[in-house]
Short mmCIF file of C-alpha atoms in Angstrom, two decimals:
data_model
loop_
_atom_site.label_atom_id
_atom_site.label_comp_id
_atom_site.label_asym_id
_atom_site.label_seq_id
_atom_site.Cartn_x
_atom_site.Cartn_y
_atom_site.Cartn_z
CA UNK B 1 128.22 39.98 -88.57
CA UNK B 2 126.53 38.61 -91.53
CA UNK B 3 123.16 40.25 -90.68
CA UNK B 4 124.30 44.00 -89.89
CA UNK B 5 124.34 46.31 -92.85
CA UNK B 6 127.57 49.03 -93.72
CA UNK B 7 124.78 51.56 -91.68
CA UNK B 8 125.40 49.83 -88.79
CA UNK B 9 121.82 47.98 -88.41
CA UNK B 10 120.35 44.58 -88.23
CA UNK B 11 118.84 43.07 -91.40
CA UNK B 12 116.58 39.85 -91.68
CA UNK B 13 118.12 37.39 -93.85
CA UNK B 14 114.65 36.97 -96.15
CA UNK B 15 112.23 39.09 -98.06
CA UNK B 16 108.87 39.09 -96.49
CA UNK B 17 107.41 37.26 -99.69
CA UNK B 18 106.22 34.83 -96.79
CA UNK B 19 105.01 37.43 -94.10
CA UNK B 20 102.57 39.01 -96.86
CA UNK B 21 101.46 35.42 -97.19
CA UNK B 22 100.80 34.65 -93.70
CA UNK B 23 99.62 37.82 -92.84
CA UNK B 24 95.85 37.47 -93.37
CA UNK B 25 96.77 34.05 -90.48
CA UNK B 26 98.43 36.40 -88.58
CA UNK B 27 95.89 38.47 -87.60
CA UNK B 28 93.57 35.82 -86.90
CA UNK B 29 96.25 34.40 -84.48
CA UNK B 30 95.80 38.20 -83.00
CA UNK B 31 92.46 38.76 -82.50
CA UNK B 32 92.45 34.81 -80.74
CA UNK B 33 95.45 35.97 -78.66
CA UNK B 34 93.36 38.80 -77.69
CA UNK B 35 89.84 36.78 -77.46
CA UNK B 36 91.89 34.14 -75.43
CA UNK B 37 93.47 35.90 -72.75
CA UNK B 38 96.72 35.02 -74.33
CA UNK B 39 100.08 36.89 -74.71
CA UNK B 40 99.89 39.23 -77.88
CA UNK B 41 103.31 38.98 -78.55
CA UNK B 42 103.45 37.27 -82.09
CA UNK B 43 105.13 33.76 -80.45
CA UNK B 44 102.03 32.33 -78.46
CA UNK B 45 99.93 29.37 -78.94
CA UNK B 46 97.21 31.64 -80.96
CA UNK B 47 99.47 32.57 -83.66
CA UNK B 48 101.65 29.42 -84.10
CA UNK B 49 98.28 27.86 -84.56
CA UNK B 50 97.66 30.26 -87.32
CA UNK B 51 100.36 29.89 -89.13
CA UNK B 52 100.47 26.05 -89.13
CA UNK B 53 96.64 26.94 -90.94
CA UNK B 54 98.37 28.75 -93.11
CA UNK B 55 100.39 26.10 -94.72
CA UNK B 56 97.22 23.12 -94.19
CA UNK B 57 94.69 25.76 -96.32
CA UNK B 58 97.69 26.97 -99.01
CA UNK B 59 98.45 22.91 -99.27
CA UNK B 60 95.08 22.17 -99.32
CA UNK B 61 94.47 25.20 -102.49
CA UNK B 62 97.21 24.13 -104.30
CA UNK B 63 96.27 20.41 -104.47
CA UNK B 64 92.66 21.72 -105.87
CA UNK B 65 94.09 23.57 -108.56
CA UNK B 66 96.57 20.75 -109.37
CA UNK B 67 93.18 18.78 -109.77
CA UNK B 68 91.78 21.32 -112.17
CA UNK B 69 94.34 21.17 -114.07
CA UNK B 70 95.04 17.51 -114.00
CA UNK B 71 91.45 16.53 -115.10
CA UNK B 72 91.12 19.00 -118.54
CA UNK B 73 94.28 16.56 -119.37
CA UNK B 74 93.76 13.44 -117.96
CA UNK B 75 90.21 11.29 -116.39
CA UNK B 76 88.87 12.00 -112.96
CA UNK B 77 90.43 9.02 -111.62
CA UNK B 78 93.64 8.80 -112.38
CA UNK B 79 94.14 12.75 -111.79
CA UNK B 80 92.40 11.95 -108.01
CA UNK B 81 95.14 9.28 -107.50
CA UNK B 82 97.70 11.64 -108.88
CA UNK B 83 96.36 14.22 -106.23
CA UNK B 84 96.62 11.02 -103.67
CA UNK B 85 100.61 10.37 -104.60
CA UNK B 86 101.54 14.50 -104.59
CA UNK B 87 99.91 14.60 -100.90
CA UNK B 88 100.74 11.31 -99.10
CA UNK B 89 103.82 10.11 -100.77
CA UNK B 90 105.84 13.82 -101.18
CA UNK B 91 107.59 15.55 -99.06
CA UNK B 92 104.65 17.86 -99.01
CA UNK B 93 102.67 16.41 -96.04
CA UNK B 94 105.77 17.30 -93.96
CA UNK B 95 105.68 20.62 -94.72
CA UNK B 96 101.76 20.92 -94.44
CA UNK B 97 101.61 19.18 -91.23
CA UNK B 98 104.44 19.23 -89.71
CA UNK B 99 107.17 22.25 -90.31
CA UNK B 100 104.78 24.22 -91.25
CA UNK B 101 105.41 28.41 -91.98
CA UNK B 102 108.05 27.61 -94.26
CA UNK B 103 108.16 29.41 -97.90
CA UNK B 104 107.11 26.34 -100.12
CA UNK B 105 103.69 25.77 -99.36
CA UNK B 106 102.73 29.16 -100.20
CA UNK B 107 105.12 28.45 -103.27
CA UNK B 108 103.74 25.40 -104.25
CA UNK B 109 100.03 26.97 -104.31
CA UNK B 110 101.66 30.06 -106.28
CA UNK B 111 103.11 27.59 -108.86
CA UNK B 112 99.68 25.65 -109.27
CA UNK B 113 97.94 28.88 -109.89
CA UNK B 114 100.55 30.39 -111.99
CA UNK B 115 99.96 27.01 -114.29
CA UNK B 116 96.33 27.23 -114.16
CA UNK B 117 96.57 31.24 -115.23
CA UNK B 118 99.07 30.67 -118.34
CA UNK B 119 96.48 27.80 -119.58
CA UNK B 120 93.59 30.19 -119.50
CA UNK B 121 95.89 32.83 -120.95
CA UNK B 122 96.40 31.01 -123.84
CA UNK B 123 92.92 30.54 -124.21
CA UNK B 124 91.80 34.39 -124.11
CA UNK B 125 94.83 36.38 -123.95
CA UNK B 126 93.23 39.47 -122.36
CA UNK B 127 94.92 42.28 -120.13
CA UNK B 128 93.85 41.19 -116.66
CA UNK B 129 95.49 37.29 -117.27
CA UNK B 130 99.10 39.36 -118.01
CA UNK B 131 98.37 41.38 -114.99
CA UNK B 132 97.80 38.00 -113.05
CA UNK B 133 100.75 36.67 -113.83
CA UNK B 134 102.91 39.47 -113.09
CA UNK B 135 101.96 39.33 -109.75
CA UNK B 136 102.63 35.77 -109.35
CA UNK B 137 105.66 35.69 -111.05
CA UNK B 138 106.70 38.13 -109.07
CA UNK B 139 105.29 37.22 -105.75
CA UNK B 140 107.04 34.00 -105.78
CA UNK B 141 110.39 35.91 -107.31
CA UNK B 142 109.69 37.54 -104.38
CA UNK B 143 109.40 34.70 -101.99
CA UNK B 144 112.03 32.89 -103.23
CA UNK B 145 114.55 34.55 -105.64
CA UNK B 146 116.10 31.24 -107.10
CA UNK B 147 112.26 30.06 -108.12
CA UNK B 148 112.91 33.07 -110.87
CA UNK B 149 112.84 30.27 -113.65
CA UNK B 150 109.13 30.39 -113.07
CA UNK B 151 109.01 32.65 -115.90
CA UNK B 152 109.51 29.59 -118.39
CA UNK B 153 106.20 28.62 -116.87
CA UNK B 154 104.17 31.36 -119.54
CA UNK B 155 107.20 31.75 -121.69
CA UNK B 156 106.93 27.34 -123.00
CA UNK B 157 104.42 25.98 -122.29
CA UNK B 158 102.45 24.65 -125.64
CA UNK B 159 105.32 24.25 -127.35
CA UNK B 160 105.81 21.62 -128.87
CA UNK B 161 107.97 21.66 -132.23
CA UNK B 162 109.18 24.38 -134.32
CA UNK B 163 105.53 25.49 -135.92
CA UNK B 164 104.61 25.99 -132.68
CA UNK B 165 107.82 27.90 -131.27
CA UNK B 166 106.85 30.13 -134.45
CA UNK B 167 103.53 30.87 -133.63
CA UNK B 168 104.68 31.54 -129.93
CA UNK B 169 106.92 33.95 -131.49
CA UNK B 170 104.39 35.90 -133.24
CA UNK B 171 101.69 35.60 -130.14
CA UNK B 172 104.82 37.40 -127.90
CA UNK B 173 105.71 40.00 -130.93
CA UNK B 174 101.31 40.57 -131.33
CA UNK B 175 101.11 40.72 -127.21
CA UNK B 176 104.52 42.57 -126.75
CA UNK B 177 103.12 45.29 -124.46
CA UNK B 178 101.06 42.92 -122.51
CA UNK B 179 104.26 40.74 -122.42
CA UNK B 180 106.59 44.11 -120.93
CA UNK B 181 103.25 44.49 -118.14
CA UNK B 182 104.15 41.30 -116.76
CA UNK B 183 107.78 42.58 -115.98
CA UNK B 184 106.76 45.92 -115.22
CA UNK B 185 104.50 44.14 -112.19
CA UNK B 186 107.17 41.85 -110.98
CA UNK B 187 109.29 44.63 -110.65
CA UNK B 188 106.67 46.61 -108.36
CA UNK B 189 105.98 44.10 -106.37
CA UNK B 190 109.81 44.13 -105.67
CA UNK B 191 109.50 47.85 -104.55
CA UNK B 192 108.97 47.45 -101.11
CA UNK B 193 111.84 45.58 -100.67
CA UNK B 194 114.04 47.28 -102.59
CA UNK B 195 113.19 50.06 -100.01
CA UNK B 196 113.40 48.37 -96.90
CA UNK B 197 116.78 46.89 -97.98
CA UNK B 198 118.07 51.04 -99.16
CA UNK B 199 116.60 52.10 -95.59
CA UNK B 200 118.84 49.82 -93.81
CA UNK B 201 121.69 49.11 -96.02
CA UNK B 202 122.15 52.06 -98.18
CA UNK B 203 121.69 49.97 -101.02
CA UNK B 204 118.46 49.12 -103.01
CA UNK B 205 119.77 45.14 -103.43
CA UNK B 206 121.54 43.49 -100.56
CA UNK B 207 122.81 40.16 -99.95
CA UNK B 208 121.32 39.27 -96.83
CA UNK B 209 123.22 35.99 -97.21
CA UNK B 210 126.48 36.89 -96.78
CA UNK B 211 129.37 35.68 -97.99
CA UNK B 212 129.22 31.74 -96.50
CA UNK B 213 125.88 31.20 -98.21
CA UNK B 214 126.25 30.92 -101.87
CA UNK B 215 126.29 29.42 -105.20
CA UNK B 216 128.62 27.37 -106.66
CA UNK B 217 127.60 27.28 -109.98
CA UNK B 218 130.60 25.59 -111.61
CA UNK B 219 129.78 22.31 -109.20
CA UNK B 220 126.19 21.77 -108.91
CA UNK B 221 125.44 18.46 -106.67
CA UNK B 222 122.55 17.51 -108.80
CA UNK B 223 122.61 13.31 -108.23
CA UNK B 224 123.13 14.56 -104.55
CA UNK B 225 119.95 16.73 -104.27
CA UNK B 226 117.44 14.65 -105.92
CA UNK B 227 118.88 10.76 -105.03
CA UNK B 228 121.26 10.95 -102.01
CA UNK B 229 120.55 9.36 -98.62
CA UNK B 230 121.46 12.57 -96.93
CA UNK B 231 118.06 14.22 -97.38
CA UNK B 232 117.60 13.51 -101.06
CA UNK B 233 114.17 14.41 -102.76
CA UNK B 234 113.68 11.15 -104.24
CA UNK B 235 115.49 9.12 -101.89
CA UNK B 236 112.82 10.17 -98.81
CA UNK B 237 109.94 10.50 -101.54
CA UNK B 238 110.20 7.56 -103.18
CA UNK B 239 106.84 7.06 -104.72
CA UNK B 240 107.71 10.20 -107.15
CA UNK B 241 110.24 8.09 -109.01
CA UNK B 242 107.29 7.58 -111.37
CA UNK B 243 107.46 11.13 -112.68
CA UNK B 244 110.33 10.01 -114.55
CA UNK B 245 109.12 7.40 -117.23
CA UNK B 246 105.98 9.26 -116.76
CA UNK B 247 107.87 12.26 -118.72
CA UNK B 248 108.24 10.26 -121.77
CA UNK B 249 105.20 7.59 -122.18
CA UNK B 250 101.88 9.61 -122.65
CA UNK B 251 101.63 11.99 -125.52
CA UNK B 252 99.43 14.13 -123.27
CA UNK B 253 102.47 15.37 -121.95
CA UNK B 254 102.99 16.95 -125.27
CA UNK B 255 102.00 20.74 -124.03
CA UNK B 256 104.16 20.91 -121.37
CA UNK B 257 107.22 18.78 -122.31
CA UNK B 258 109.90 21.38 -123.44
CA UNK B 259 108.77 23.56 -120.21
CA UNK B 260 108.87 20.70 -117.76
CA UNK B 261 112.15 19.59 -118.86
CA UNK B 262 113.77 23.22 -119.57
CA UNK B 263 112.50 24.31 -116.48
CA UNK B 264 113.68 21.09 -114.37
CA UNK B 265 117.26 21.08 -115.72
CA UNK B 266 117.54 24.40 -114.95
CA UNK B 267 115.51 24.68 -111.54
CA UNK B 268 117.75 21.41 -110.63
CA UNK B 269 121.06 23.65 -111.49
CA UNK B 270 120.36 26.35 -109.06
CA UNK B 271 118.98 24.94 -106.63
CA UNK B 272 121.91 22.24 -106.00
CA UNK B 273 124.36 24.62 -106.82
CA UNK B 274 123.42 26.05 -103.33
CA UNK B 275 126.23 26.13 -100.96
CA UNK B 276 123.89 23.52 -98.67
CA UNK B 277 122.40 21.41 -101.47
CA UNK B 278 121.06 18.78 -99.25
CA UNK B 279 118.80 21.68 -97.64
CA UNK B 280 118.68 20.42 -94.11
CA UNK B 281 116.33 21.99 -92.26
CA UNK B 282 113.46 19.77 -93.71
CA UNK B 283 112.67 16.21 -95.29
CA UNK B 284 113.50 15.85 -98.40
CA UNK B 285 115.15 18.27 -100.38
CA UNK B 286 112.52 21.09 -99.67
CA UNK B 287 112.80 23.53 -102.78
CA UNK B 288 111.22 20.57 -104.23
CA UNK B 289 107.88 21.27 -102.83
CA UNK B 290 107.69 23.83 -104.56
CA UNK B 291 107.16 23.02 -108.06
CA UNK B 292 104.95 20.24 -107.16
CA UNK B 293 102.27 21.14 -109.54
CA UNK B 294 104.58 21.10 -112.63
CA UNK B 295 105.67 17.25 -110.84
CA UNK B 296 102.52 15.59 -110.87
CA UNK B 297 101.59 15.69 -114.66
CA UNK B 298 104.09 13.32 -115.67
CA UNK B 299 102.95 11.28 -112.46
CA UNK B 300 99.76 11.68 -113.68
CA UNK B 301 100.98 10.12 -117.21
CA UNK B 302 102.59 7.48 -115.89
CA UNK B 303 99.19 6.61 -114.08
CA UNK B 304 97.18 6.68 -116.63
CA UNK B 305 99.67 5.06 -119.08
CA UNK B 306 99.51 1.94 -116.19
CA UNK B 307 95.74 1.88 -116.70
CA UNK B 308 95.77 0.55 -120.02
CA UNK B 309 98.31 -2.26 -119.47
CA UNK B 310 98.63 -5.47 -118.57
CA UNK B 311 97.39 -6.79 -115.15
CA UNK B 312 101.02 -7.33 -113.86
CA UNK B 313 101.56 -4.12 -114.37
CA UNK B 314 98.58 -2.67 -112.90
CA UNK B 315 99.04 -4.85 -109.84
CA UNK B 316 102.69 -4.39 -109.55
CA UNK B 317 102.79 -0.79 -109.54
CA UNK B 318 99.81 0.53 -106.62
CA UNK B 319 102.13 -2.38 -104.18
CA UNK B 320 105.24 -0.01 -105.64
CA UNK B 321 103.49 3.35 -104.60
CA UNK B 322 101.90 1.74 -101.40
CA UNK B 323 104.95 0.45 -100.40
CA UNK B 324 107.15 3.72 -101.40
CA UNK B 325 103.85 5.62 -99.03
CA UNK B 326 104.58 3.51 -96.22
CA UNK B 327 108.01 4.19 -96.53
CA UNK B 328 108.28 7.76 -96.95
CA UNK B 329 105.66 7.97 -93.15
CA UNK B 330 108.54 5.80 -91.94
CA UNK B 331 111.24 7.99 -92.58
CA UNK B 332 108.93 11.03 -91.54
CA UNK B 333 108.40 9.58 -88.41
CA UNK B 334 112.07 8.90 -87.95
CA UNK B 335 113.01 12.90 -89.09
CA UNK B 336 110.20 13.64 -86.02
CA UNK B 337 112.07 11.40 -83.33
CA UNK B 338 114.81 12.90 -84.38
CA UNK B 339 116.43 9.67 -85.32
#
């Protein structure tokens, strides 16, 4: 009952955010359904192929443009082990490899570029960059309607201290029209939705969810979602624990440390506030994967911070990560015998 509309009509619980994202996969699937003798029906081998593709080559983006960012911060090597920890130790490589044609791969490679854009915006703030960002921010609005705190993502990052909020201030008020394209293109993007949901609904916005799945914003299960045994990020990712002292030991976290932890605290709200905050269909608290990007710079601190110390340290803390690795494949391999 959920999923038919007032008109009488059967709605799909999601935006096609994802389908527009797969879609160039898709058709390859097609024309190897076709080329193959196989059924063209959308659900044979051909296409599920495809589609696990999908999520290997927008994994595979994502963890290059991590990389470019990583290295105009950091050396080559520690942003290459940084890379190494995101792929193999986060709940990532599930999601690439294993359940793939989910939403946060594609969202995860959105996110990366969406950082690398607002970095080269503030470089050369020209009209195309806004434009750019409009359509991410609004693609992965569009994908996933609780990643709308991506906006923070242009909106803080450089800021540092209140000479710098200032002179954000005055680079919004001296940019303001480029500022109002961004929304105007999130909002188009949203069109075709807003159609498809009036053409079955009556109603330009819909809650395809229903009235079981919801917030419950006054009790967010934050402790739950990010440490708890029952499909905790960090509990099944273990080797990410680093991305906590990482946040406050390396000054080159300086740019983005008012985004990363306005846009945690609040990304951490509404996600757990989520009537299911232990996300079960997945490993490891899913709508982490997501915002992986915006994860591995404090990793990426910490790593570097490790380089320059003392040889317990450096020696204690790759058997840490090798051994929080090892452990994270164990549980994966567990979550695949269904154990």
């Amino acid at each position: 009952k959920e999923w038919v509309t007032p008109e009488g009509k059967f709605i799909d619980q999601y935006t096609f955010g994802v389908a527009i994202m797969e879609m160039p996969f898709f058709f390859v699937g097609h024309a190897m359904a076709k080329l193959t003798w196989e059924p063209t029906t959308g659900f044979s081998a051909p296409y599920q192929n495809a589609i696990r593709l999908s999520s290997i080559v927008y994994g595979l983006l994502g963890l290059m443009i991590v990389f470019k960012i990583l290295r105009r911060y950091f050396h080559d090597n520690t942003s290459i082990i940084s890379i190494a920890i995101i792929a193999l130790g986060s709940n990532l490589f599930w999601f690439m490899f294993y359940q793939a044609g989910m939403s946060h791969v594609p969202l995860f490679f959105l996110f990366a570029l969406l950082l690398w854009q607002t970095i080269l915006l503030y470089e050369k703030p020209q009209w195309h960059k806004f434009i750019f960002i409009g359509l991410l921010c609004g693609f992965i609005t569009y994908i996933r309607p609780a990643d709308i705190v991506c906006i923070f993502i242009p909106i803080l990052f450089g800021i540092t201290d209140k000479q710098t909020l200032k002179e954000r201030w005055k680079f919004i008020v001296t940019h303001f029209s480029k500022f109002v394209l961004i929304a105007v293109v999130c909002f188009v993007i949203w069109i075709p939705q807003m159609m498809f949901w009036k053409h079955l609904s009556g109603y330009f916005l819909y809650d395809t969810y229903g009235s079981q799945q919801t917030f419950n914003f006054k009790y967010p299960q934050i402790y739950k979602g990010l440490f708890g045994a029952n499909n905790g990020w960090l509990f099944y990712s273990p080797a990410l624990l680093i991305f906590i002292p990482g946040l406050f030991i390396n000054k080159k976290i300086r740019p983005f440390f008012i985004l990363l932890i306005t846009f945690l605290l609040s990304y951490w709200y509404i996600i757990y506030s989520w009537f299911c905050p232990n996300y079960i269909n997945g490993f490891g608290s899913r709508p982490m994967v997501d915002v992986m990007a915006l994860i591995a710079l404090p990793i990426t601190c910490f790593i570097e911070f490790i380089a320059h110390k003392r040889r317990v340290l450096k020696f204690a803390s790759p058997l840490f990560l090798s051994f929080s690795i090892i452990v994270s494949f164990s549980f994966m391999v567990q979550k695949h015998l269904d154990i």
